[in-house]
Short mmCIF file of N, CA and C in Angstrom, two decimals:
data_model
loop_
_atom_site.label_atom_id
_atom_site.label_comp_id
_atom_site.label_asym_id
_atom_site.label_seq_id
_atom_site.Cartn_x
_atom_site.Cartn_y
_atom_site.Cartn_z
N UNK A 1 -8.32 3.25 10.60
CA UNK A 1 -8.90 3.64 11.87
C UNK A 1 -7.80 4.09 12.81
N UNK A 2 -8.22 4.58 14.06
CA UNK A 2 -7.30 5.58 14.75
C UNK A 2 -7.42 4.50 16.25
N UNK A 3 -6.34 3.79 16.71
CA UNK A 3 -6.17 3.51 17.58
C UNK A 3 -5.18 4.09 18.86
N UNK A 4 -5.40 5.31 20.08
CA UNK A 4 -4.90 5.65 20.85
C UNK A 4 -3.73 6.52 19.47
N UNK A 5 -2.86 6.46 19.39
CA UNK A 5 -1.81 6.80 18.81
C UNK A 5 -1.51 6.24 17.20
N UNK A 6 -2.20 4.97 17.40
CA UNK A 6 -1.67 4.01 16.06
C UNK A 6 -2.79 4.06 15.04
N UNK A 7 -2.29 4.31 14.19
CA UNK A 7 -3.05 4.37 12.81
C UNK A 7 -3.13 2.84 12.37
N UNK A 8 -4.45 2.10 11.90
CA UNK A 8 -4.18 0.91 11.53
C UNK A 8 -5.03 1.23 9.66
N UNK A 9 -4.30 0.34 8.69
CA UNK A 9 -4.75 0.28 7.23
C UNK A 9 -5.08 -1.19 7.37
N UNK A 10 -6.16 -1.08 7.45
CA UNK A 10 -7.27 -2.59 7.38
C UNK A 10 -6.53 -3.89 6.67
N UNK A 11 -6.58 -2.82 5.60
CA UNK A 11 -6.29 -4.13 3.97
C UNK A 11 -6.61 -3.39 2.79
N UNK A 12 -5.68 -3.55 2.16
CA UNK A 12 -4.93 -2.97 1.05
C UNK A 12 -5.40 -3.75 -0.18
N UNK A 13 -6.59 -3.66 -1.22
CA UNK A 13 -6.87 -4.76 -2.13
C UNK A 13 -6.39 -4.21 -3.34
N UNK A 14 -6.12 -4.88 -4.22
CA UNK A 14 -5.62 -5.13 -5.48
C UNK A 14 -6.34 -6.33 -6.65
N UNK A 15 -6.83 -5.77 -7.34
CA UNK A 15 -6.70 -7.18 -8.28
C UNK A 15 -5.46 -7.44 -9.24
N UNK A 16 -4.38 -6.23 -9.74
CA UNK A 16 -3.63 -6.58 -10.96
C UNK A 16 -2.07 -6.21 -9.75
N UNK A 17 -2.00 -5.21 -8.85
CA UNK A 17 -0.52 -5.03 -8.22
C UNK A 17 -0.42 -5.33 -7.28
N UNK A 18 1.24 -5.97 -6.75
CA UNK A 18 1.07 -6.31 -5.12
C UNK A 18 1.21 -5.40 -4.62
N UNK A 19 0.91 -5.63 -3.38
CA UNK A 19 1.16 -4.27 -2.32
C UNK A 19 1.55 -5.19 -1.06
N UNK A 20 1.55 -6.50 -0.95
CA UNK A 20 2.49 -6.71 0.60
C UNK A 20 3.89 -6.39 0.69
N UNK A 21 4.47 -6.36 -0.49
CA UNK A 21 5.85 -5.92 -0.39
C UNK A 21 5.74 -4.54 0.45
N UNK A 22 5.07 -3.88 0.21
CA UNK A 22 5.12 -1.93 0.46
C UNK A 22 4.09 -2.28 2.25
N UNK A 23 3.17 -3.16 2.20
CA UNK A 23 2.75 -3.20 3.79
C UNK A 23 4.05 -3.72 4.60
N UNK A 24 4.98 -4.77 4.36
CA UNK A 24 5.79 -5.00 5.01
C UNK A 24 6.83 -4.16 5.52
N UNK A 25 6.85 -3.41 4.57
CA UNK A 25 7.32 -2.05 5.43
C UNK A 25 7.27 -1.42 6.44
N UNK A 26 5.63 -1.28 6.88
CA UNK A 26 5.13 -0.64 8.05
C UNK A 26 4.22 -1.89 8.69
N UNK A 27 5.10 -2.33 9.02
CA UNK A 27 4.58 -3.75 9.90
C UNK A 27 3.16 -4.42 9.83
N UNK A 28 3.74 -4.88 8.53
CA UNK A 28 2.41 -5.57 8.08
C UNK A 28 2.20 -6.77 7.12
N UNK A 29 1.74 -7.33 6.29
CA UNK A 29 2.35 -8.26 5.02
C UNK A 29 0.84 -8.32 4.99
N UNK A 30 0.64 -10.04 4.21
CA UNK A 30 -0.53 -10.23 3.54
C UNK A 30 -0.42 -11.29 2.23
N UNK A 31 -0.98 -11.05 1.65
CA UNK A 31 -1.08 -11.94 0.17
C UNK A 31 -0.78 -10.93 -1.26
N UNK A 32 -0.32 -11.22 -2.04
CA UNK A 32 0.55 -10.43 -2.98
C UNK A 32 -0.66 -9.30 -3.48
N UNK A 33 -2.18 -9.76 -3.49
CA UNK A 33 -2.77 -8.33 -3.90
C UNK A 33 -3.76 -8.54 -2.42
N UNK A 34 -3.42 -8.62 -1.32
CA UNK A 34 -4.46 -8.13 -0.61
C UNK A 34 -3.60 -8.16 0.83
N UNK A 35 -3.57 -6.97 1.45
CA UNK A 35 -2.38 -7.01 2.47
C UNK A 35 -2.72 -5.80 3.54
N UNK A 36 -2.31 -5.88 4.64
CA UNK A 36 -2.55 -4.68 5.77
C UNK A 36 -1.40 -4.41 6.28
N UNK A 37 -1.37 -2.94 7.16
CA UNK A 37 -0.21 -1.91 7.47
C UNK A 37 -0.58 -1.70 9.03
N UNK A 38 0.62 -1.33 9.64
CA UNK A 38 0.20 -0.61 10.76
C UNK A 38 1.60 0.58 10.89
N UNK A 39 0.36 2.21 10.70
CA UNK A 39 1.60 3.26 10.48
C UNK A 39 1.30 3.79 12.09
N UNK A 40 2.25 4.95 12.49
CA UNK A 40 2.53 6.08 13.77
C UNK A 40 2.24 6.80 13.47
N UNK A 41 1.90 7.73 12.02
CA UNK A 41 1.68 8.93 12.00
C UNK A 41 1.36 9.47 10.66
N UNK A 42 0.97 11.07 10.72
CA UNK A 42 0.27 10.98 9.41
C UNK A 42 1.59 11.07 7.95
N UNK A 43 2.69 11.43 8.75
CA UNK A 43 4.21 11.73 7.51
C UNK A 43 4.11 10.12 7.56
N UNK A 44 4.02 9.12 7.98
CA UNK A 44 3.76 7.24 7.58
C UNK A 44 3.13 7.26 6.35
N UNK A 45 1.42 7.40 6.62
CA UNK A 45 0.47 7.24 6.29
C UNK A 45 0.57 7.95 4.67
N UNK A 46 0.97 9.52 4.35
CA UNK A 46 2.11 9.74 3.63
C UNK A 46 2.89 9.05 2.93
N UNK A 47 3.62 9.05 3.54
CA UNK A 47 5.03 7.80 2.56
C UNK A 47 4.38 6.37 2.16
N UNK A 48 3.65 5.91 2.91
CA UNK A 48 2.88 4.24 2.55
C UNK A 48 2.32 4.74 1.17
N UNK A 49 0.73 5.70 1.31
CA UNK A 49 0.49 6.03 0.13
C UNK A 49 1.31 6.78 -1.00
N UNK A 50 2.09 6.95 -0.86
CA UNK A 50 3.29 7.42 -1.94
C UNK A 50 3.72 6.75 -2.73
N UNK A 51 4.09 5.70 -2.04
CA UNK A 51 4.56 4.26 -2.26
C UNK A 51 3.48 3.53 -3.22
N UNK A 52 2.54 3.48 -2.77
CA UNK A 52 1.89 2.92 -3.29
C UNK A 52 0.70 3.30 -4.72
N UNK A 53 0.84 4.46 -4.66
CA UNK A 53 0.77 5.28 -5.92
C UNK A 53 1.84 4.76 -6.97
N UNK A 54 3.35 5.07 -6.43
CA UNK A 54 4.14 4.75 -7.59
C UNK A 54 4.31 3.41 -8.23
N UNK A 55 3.65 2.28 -7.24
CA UNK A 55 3.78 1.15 -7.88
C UNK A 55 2.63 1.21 -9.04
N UNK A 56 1.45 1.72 -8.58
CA UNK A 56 0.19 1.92 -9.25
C UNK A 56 0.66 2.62 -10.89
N UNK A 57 1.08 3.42 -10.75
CA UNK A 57 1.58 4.44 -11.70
C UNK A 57 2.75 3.44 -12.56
N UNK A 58 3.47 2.71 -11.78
CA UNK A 58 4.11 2.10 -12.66
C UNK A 58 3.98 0.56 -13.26
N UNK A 59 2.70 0.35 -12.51
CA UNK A 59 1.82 -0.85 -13.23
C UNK A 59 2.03 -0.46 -14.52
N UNK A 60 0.86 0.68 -14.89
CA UNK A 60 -0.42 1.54 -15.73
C UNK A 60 0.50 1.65 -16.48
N UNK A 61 2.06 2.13 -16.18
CA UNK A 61 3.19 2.19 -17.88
C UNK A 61 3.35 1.26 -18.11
N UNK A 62 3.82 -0.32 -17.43
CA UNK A 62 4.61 -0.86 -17.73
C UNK A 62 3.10 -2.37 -18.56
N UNK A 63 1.84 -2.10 -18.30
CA UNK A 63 0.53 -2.71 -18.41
C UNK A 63 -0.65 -1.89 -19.14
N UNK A 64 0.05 -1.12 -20.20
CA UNK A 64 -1.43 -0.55 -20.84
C UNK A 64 -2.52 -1.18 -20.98
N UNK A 65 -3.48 -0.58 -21.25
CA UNK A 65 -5.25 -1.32 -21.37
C UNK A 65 -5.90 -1.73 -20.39
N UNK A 66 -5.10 -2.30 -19.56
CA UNK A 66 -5.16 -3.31 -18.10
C UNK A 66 -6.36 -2.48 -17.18
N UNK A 67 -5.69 -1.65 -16.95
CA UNK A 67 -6.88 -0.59 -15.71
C UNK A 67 -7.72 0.40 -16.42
#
């Protein structure tokens, strides 16, 4: 959602990868698969999901069958 300027990411769920490591980044944390962000802009919002693709992506090699 779009607050004045600030972009907020609710919560980030997971059942098999963490993602508070990658919310803590953009001022945020959580529980190892369920975690929230708060980005400035859409090049953030960008890089967070980037991020978080490549962990995804490197689940899926490093965890065949799994997903």
């Amino acid at each position: 959602s779009l607050v004045g300027s600030e972009m907020c990411i609710r919560d980030s769920r997971s059942r098999f990868v963490e993602v508070n490591d990658v919310a803590k980044n953009y001022r945020g944390g959580g529980h190892l698969t369920a975690a929230g962000a708060t980005i400035y802009s859409t090049k953030e919002k960008n890089k967070l999901l980037k991020e978080l693709d490549e962990k995804l992506k490197n689940y899926k090699e490093n965890n065949p069958g799994v997903l």
